[in-house]
mmCIF file of C-alpha atoms in Angstrom:
data_model
loop_
_atom_site.group_PDB
_atom_site.id
_atom_site.type_symbol
_atom_site.label_atom_id
_atom_site.label_comp_id
_atom_site.label_asym_id
_atom_site.label_seq_id
_atom_site.Cartn_x
_atom_site.Cartn_y
_atom_site.Cartn_z
ATOM 1 C CA MET A 7 -6.506 -8.787 14.797
ATOM 2 C CA THR A 8 -6.707 -5.291 13.380
ATOM 3 C CA TYR A 9 -7.532 -5.555 9.691
ATOM 4 C CA THR A 10 -7.991 -2.767 7.184
ATOM 5 C CA VAL A 11 -9.904 -3.402 3.949
ATOM 6 C CA ASN A 12 -8.295 -2.284 0.709
ATOM 7 C CA CYS A 13 -11.298 -0.814 -1.051
ATOM 8 C CA SER A 14 -9.480 -0.455 -4.365
ATOM 9 C CA ILE A 15 -9.188 -4.227 -4.910
ATOM 10 C CA LEU A 16 -12.082 -5.468 -2.765
ATOM 11 C CA LEU A 17 -15.795 -4.641 -3.034
ATOM 12 C CA THR A 18 -15.243 -3.517 -6.620
ATOM 13 C CA GLU A 19 -18.765 -4.561 -7.564
ATOM 14 C CA LEU A 20 -19.823 -1.328 -5.866
ATOM 15 C CA PRO A 21 -19.072 2.265 -6.889
ATOM 16 C CA LEU A 22 -15.886 3.395 -5.176
ATOM 17 C CA LEU A 23 -17.581 5.816 -2.801
ATOM 18 C CA GLU A 24 -19.954 3.114 -1.551
ATOM 19 C CA ARG A 25 -17.189 0.731 -0.559
ATOM 20 C CA PRO A 26 -16.250 2.255 2.831
ATOM 21 C CA ALA A 27 -19.820 1.769 4.042
ATOM 22 C CA ALA A 28 -19.805 -1.800 2.706
ATOM 23 C CA ALA A 29 -16.595 -2.520 4.608
ATOM 24 C CA LYS A 30 -18.220 -1.157 7.755
ATOM 25 C CA ALA A 31 -21.294 -3.293 7.177
ATOM 26 C CA ALA A 32 -19.031 -6.330 6.875
ATOM 27 C CA GLY A 33 -17.662 -5.651 10.338
ATOM 28 C CA PHE A 34 -14.494 -3.662 9.674
ATOM 29 C CA ASP A 35 -13.615 -0.266 11.116
ATOM 30 C CA ALA A 36 -10.697 0.624 8.839
ATOM 31 C CA VAL A 37 -10.077 0.971 5.106
ATOM 32 C CA GLU A 38 -7.194 1.777 2.775
ATOM 33 C CA PHE A 39 -7.158 2.898 -0.853
ATOM 34 C CA TRP A 40 -4.924 3.097 -3.860
ATOM 35 C CA TRP A 41 -5.047 6.601 -5.341
ATOM 36 C CA PRO A 42 -8.796 7.024 -5.991
ATOM 37 C CA PHE A 43 -8.611 9.742 -8.657
ATOM 38 C CA ASP A 44 -7.574 9.939 -12.303
ATOM 39 C CA THR A 45 -5.139 12.811 -11.817
ATOM 40 C CA SER A 46 -2.550 13.897 -9.273
ATOM 41 C CA VAL A 47 -4.534 17.028 -8.432
ATOM 42 C CA PRO A 48 -8.278 16.273 -8.422
ATOM 43 C CA THR A 49 -10.937 18.918 -7.961
ATOM 44 C CA ASP A 50 -11.955 20.071 -4.510
ATOM 45 C CA ALA A 51 -15.359 18.485 -5.084
ATOM 46 C CA GLN A 52 -13.783 15.119 -5.876
ATOM 47 C CA VAL A 53 -11.643 15.224 -2.764
ATOM 48 C CA THR A 54 -14.565 16.250 -0.593
ATOM 49 C CA GLY A 55 -16.708 13.448 -1.996
ATOM 50 C CA PHE A 56 -14.040 10.892 -1.190
ATOM 51 C CA GLU A 57 -13.480 12.213 2.320
ATOM 52 C CA ASN A 58 -17.202 12.354 3.060
ATOM 53 C CA ALA A 59 -17.663 8.751 1.950
ATOM 54 C CA ILE A 60 -15.144 7.650 4.551
ATOM 55 C CA LYS A 61 -16.411 9.902 7.322
ATOM 56 C CA ASP A 62 -20.055 9.045 6.668
ATOM 57 C CA ALA A 63 -19.253 5.327 6.783
ATOM 58 C CA GLY A 64 -17.668 5.711 10.209
ATOM 59 C CA VAL A 65 -14.408 4.031 9.245
ATOM 60 C CA GLN A 66 -10.790 5.094 9.668
ATOM 61 C CA LEU A 67 -8.652 5.659 6.590
ATOM 62 C CA THR A 68 -5.416 3.894 7.502
ATOM 63 C CA GLY A 69 -3.563 4.029 4.202
ATOM 64 C CA LEU A 70 -3.561 5.936 0.917
ATOM 65 C CA ASN A 71 -1.374 5.541 -2.155
ATOM 66 C CA PHE A 72 0.201 8.437 -3.943
ATOM 67 C CA ASN A 73 -0.885 8.665 -7.574
ATOM 68 C CA ALA A 74 0.596 5.619 -9.308
ATOM 69 C CA GLY A 75 -0.520 6.440 -12.857
ATOM 70 C CA ASN A 76 -2.784 4.203 -14.904
ATOM 71 C CA MET A 77 -2.665 1.003 -12.878
ATOM 72 C CA PRO A 78 -5.043 -0.997 -15.149
ATOM 73 C CA GLY A 79 -2.881 0.086 -18.078
ATOM 74 C CA GLY A 80 0.275 -1.241 -16.441
ATOM 75 C CA ASP A 81 1.704 1.790 -14.650
ATOM 76 C CA ARG A 82 3.153 1.090 -11.211
ATOM 77 C CA GLY A 83 3.995 4.490 -9.820
ATOM 78 C CA LEU A 84 5.459 7.852 -10.768
ATOM 79 C CA VAL A 85 8.237 8.100 -8.181
ATOM 80 C CA SER A 86 11.135 7.155 -10.457
ATOM 81 C CA TRP A 87 9.600 8.219 -13.780
ATOM 82 C CA PRO A 88 11.513 11.367 -14.808
ATOM 83 C CA ALA A 89 8.948 12.610 -17.343
ATOM 84 C CA ARG A 90 6.192 12.502 -14.725
ATOM 85 C CA SER A 91 8.144 13.718 -11.733
ATOM 86 C CA THR A 92 6.220 16.986 -11.603
ATOM 87 C CA GLU A 93 2.953 15.080 -11.394
ATOM 88 C CA PHE A 94 4.240 13.157 -8.413
ATOM 89 C CA LEU A 95 5.482 16.273 -6.659
ATOM 90 C CA ASP A 96 2.163 18.039 -7.277
ATOM 91 C CA ASN A 97 0.397 15.060 -5.704
ATOM 92 C CA ILE A 98 2.209 15.301 -2.378
ATOM 93 C CA ASP A 99 0.260 18.235 -0.951
ATOM 94 C CA VAL A 100 -3.052 16.676 -1.977
ATOM 95 C CA VAL A 101 -2.177 13.395 -0.294
ATOM 96 C CA ALA A 102 -0.975 15.150 2.845
ATOM 97 C CA GLY A 103 -4.154 17.236 2.976
ATOM 98 C CA ILE A 104 -6.398 14.187 2.792
ATOM 99 C CA GLY A 105 -4.266 12.489 5.413
ATOM 100 C CA GLU A 106 -4.458 15.453 7.751
ATOM 101 C CA ARG A 107 -8.233 15.783 7.488
ATOM 102 C CA LEU A 108 -8.912 12.066 7.882
ATOM 103 C CA GLY A 109 -6.193 11.176 10.375
ATOM 104 C CA CYS A 110 -4.354 8.901 7.947
ATOM 105 C CA LYS A 111 -0.629 8.464 8.590
ATOM 106 C CA ALA A 112 0.578 5.872 6.033
ATOM 107 C CA PHE A 113 1.157 6.697 2.367
ATOM 108 C CA ASN A 114 2.334 4.135 -0.179
ATOM 109 C CA ALA A 115 4.569 5.450 -2.960
ATOM 110 C CA LEU A 116 4.824 2.921 -5.776
ATOM 111 C CA TYR A 117 8.320 3.254 -7.192
ATOM 112 C CA GLY A 118 7.494 3.010 -10.899
ATOM 113 C CA ASN A 119 8.497 0.798 -13.811
ATOM 114 C CA ARG A 120 11.724 1.136 -15.719
ATOM 115 C CA VAL A 121 10.995 3.310 -18.749
ATOM 116 C CA ASP A 122 12.557 3.263 -22.185
ATOM 117 C CA GLY A 123 15.063 6.011 -22.927
ATOM 118 C CA GLU A 124 16.088 6.582 -19.311
ATOM 119 C CA SER A 125 18.967 4.935 -17.503
ATOM 120 C CA ALA A 126 18.353 3.015 -14.328
ATOM 121 C CA GLU A 127 20.827 5.329 -12.599
ATOM 122 C CA LYS A 128 18.836 8.429 -13.552
ATOM 123 C CA GLN A 129 15.543 6.833 -12.539
ATOM 124 C CA ASP A 130 16.949 5.826 -9.175
ATOM 125 C CA ALA A 131 18.322 9.324 -8.572
ATOM 126 C CA VAL A 132 14.931 10.839 -9.401
ATOM 127 C CA GLY A 133 13.244 8.216 -7.246
ATOM 128 C CA ALA A 134 15.390 9.029 -4.229
ATOM 129 C CA GLU A 135 14.731 12.750 -4.608
ATOM 130 C CA ASN A 136 10.985 12.265 -4.960
ATOM 131 C CA LEU A 137 10.750 9.894 -2.021
ATOM 132 C CA ALA A 138 12.613 12.432 0.099
ATOM 133 C CA ALA A 139 10.168 15.123 -1.016
ATOM 134 C CA ALA A 140 7.224 12.875 -0.166
ATOM 135 C CA ALA A 141 8.666 12.113 3.261
ATOM 136 C CA ALA A 142 9.121 15.824 3.926
ATOM 137 C CA GLY A 143 5.624 16.542 2.657
ATOM 138 C CA VAL A 144 3.879 14.190 5.084
ATOM 139 C CA ALA A 145 6.234 14.689 8.017
ATOM 140 C CA GLY A 146 4.208 17.647 9.266
ATOM 141 C CA ILE A 147 1.185 15.432 9.914
ATOM 142 C CA GLY A 148 3.216 12.615 11.459
ATOM 143 C CA GLY A 149 2.997 10.633 8.246
ATOM 144 C CA THR A 150 5.154 7.815 6.946
ATOM 145 C CA VAL A 151 5.980 7.029 3.322
ATOM 146 C CA LEU A 152 5.835 3.334 2.440
ATOM 147 C CA LEU A 153 7.829 1.597 -0.282
ATOM 148 C CA GLU A 154 6.935 -1.894 -1.470
ATOM 149 C CA PRO A 155 8.232 -4.672 -3.672
ATOM 150 C CA VAL A 156 5.655 -5.638 -6.315
ATOM 151 C CA SER A 157 5.050 -8.748 -8.411
ATOM 152 C CA GLY A 158 3.398 -9.142 -11.785
ATOM 153 C CA ALA A 159 4.988 -6.078 -13.392
ATOM 154 C CA ALA A 160 7.895 -7.031 -15.634
ATOM 155 C CA LYS A 161 9.574 -3.616 -15.547
ATOM 156 C CA TYR A 162 9.131 -2.882 -11.835
ATOM 157 C CA PRO A 163 12.635 -3.005 -10.311
ATOM 158 C CA LEU A 164 11.832 -3.584 -6.627
ATOM 159 C CA LEU A 165 11.090 -7.297 -6.303
ATOM 160 C CA THR A 166 12.424 -8.224 -2.883
ATOM 161 C CA ALA A 167 12.494 -6.656 0.536
ATOM 162 C CA ALA A 168 16.222 -6.082 0.058
ATOM 163 C CA ASP A 169 15.558 -4.121 -3.135
ATOM 164 C CA ALA A 170 13.184 -1.760 -1.350
ATOM 165 C CA LEU A 171 15.340 -1.475 1.757
ATOM 166 C CA LYS A 172 18.302 -0.458 -0.389
ATOM 167 C CA VAL A 173 16.281 2.453 -1.800
ATOM 168 C CA ILE A 174 15.043 3.396 1.660
ATOM 169 C CA ALA A 175 18.623 3.425 2.966
ATOM 170 C CA ARG A 176 19.675 5.688 0.091
ATOM 171 C CA VAL A 177 16.867 8.148 0.773
ATOM 172 C CA LYS A 178 17.712 8.257 4.459
ATOM 173 C CA ASP A 179 21.398 8.714 3.744
ATOM 174 C CA GLU A 180 20.933 11.464 1.156
ATOM 175 C CA SER A 181 18.098 13.404 2.778
ATOM 176 C CA GLY A 182 18.089 12.503 6.447
ATOM 177 C CA ALA A 183 14.434 11.438 6.196
ATOM 178 C CA GLU A 184 13.445 8.978 8.897
ATOM 179 C CA ASN A 185 9.761 8.572 8.024
ATOM 180 C CA ILE A 186 10.110 6.103 5.136
ATOM 181 C CA ARG A 187 9.578 2.410 5.765
ATOM 182 C CA LEU A 188 9.050 -0.939 4.103
ATOM 183 C CA LEU A 189 5.582 -2.068 3.115
ATOM 184 C CA ALA A 190 5.748 -5.838 3.497
ATOM 185 C CA ASP A 191 3.157 -7.323 1.170
ATOM 186 C CA PHE A 192 3.518 -11.019 1.938
ATOM 187 C CA TYR A 193 1.870 -12.026 -1.338
ATOM 188 C CA HIS A 194 4.200 -9.996 -3.539
ATOM 189 C CA LEU A 195 7.266 -11.113 -1.602
ATOM 190 C CA ALA A 196 6.288 -14.783 -1.820
ATOM 191 C CA VAL A 197 5.449 -14.653 -5.527
ATOM 192 C CA ASN A 198 8.812 -13.005 -6.233
ATOM 193 C CA GLY A 199 10.625 -15.801 -4.421
ATOM 194 C CA ASP A 200 11.726 -13.821 -1.379
ATOM 195 C CA ASP A 201 12.244 -15.668 1.903
ATOM 196 C CA VAL A 202 9.301 -14.134 3.721
ATOM 197 C CA ALA A 203 10.059 -15.818 7.036
ATOM 198 C CA ALA A 204 13.594 -14.417 6.965
ATOM 199 C CA VAL A 205 12.343 -10.946 6.049
ATOM 200 C CA ILE A 206 10.053 -11.079 9.049
ATOM 201 C CA GLU A 207 12.828 -12.249 11.374
ATOM 202 C CA ASN A 208 15.155 -9.496 10.232
ATOM 203 C CA HIS A 209 12.815 -6.568 9.691
ATOM 204 C CA ALA A 210 9.374 -7.032 11.292
ATOM 205 C CA LYS A 211 9.995 -4.377 13.906
ATOM 206 C CA ASP A 212 10.750 -1.938 11.114
ATOM 207 C CA PHE A 213 7.748 -2.717 8.895
ATOM 208 C CA GLY A 214 5.676 0.333 8.078
ATOM 209 C CA HIS A 215 2.714 -1.790 7.014
ATOM 210 C CA ILE A 216 1.755 -5.375 6.179
ATOM 211 C CA GLN A 217 -0.596 -6.444 3.394
ATOM 212 C CA ILE A 218 -1.786 -9.971 2.670
ATOM 213 C CA ALA A 219 -3.251 -12.159 -0.052
ATOM 214 C CA ASP A 220 -2.912 -15.894 -0.553
ATOM 215 C CA ASN A 221 -1.042 -17.642 -3.351
ATOM 216 C CA PRO A 222 -1.670 -18.965 -5.917
ATOM 217 C CA GLY A 223 -4.329 -16.613 -7.210
ATOM 218 C CA ARG A 224 -4.031 -13.544 -4.970
ATOM 219 C CA GLY A 225 -7.202 -14.714 -3.265
ATOM 220 C CA ALA A 226 -8.512 -14.512 0.280
ATOM 221 C CA PRO A 227 -6.574 -16.048 3.165
ATOM 222 C CA GLY A 228 -7.090 -19.799 3.158
ATOM 223 C CA THR A 229 -7.587 -20.113 -0.589
ATOM 224 C CA GLY A 230 -3.911 -20.828 -1.244
ATOM 225 C CA GLU A 231 -0.830 -22.212 0.421
ATOM 226 C CA LEU A 232 0.826 -19.289 2.212
ATOM 227 C CA PRO A 233 1.125 -19.509 6.033
ATOM 228 C CA LEU A 234 -0.287 -16.015 6.448
ATOM 229 C CA GLY A 235 -1.464 -16.549 10.004
ATOM 230 C CA GLU A 236 1.964 -17.728 11.101
ATOM 231 C CA TRP A 237 3.705 -14.847 9.354
ATOM 232 C CA ILE A 238 1.385 -12.289 10.940
ATOM 233 C CA ALA A 239 1.747 -13.829 14.400
ATOM 234 C CA ARG A 240 5.545 -13.841 14.144
ATOM 235 C CA SER A 241 5.570 -10.237 12.937
ATOM 236 C CA ARG A 242 3.533 -9.298 16.006
ATOM 237 C CA GLU A 243 5.901 -11.178 18.295
ATOM 238 C CA LEU A 244 8.836 -9.269 16.832
ATOM 239 C CA GLY A 245 7.290 -5.850 17.327
ATOM 240 C CA TYR A 246 4.967 -5.016 14.425
ATOM 241 C CA ASP A 247 1.868 -3.439 15.932
ATOM 242 C CA GLY A 248 0.144 -1.884 12.920
ATOM 243 C CA TYR A 249 -2.786 -2.813 10.731
ATOM 244 C CA ILE A 250 -2.941 -5.829 8.417
ATOM 245 C CA GLY A 251 -4.099 -4.692 4.988
ATOM 246 C CA LEU A 252 -6.494 -7.025 3.159
ATOM 247 C CA GLU A 253 -5.373 -6.608 -0.433
ATOM 248 C CA TYR A 254 -6.691 -9.624 -2.300
ATOM 249 C CA LYS A 255 -9.172 -10.476 -5.044
ATOM 250 C CA GLU A 256 -12.456 -12.067 -3.993
ATOM 251 C CA PRO A 257 -16.108 -11.458 -4.911
ATOM 252 C CA ALA A 258 -17.916 -9.264 -2.415
ATOM 253 C CA GLU A 259 -20.305 -12.072 -1.504
ATOM 254 C CA THR A 260 -17.506 -14.239 -0.122
ATOM 255 C CA ALA A 261 -14.775 -11.653 0.448
ATOM 256 C CA PHE A 262 -14.722 -11.946 4.228
ATOM 257 C CA ALA A 263 -16.073 -15.453 4.844
ATOM 258 C CA TRP A 264 -12.675 -16.509 6.192
ATOM 259 C CA ALA A 265 -12.729 -13.692 8.760
ATOM 260 C CA ILE A 266 -16.248 -14.554 9.902
ATOM 261 C CA ARG A 267 -15.200 -18.166 10.440
ATOM 262 C CA GLN A 268 -12.100 -17.004 12.283
ATOM 263 C CA ARG A 269 -14.096 -14.802 14.652
ATOM 264 C CA ALA A 270 -16.675 -17.510 15.256
ATOM 265 C CA SER A 271 -14.004 -20.036 16.219
ATOM 266 C CA ARG A 272 -12.589 -17.883 18.997
#
């Protein structure tokens, strides 16, 4: 199984730039990150520091989010937020540059919450335009833009796979972009009441990425009730051949105990 450790939600006891090395020490060769900076256009020194932390650790960066705003404060993306559209557009070249230098091809664009004072129609039009711009911006490095349903954010409009796929279809229709795909986070889909097994049957071959956490609790695999192993295996059978992102909450001391047991049992 090819796992990639999300170092923005795991290993948080450590400073961010120490987490890639910790993931490597735990036996993983790949990492992914939410946007690791406070602004859409960080300084060259900040970018270099981030890139060096990954290169020095000897891990592959497999995924990077576009700037999603203040996530701890409740933001869930800038894509469809008209007042911050320029910030998102300014972020595209920075993301593509990091991806090119580190060989990263997958870039998650959180769609954004509904905002007061703007119609849903306007937000969706802005969102489609910005996703098309992002797709064009990473196309030159063979990159793919990912769009995901999210749980736990009352104003986030993409709750099911169908919600996200509808936006993806609009972007493709309006712009001709082909490098935008669904990020299937099995935890978010399950919490939102989606039929995950049916999503897999219908769309696994088209997944751009898979992420996992168990439910209840968004903990490590095996701490809840979701049949994550079965869902992953079926996705593989149906053609998904990418990484499995570990995006759950668990103290560093026990974060990967399930994976160690799994390897030992083989």
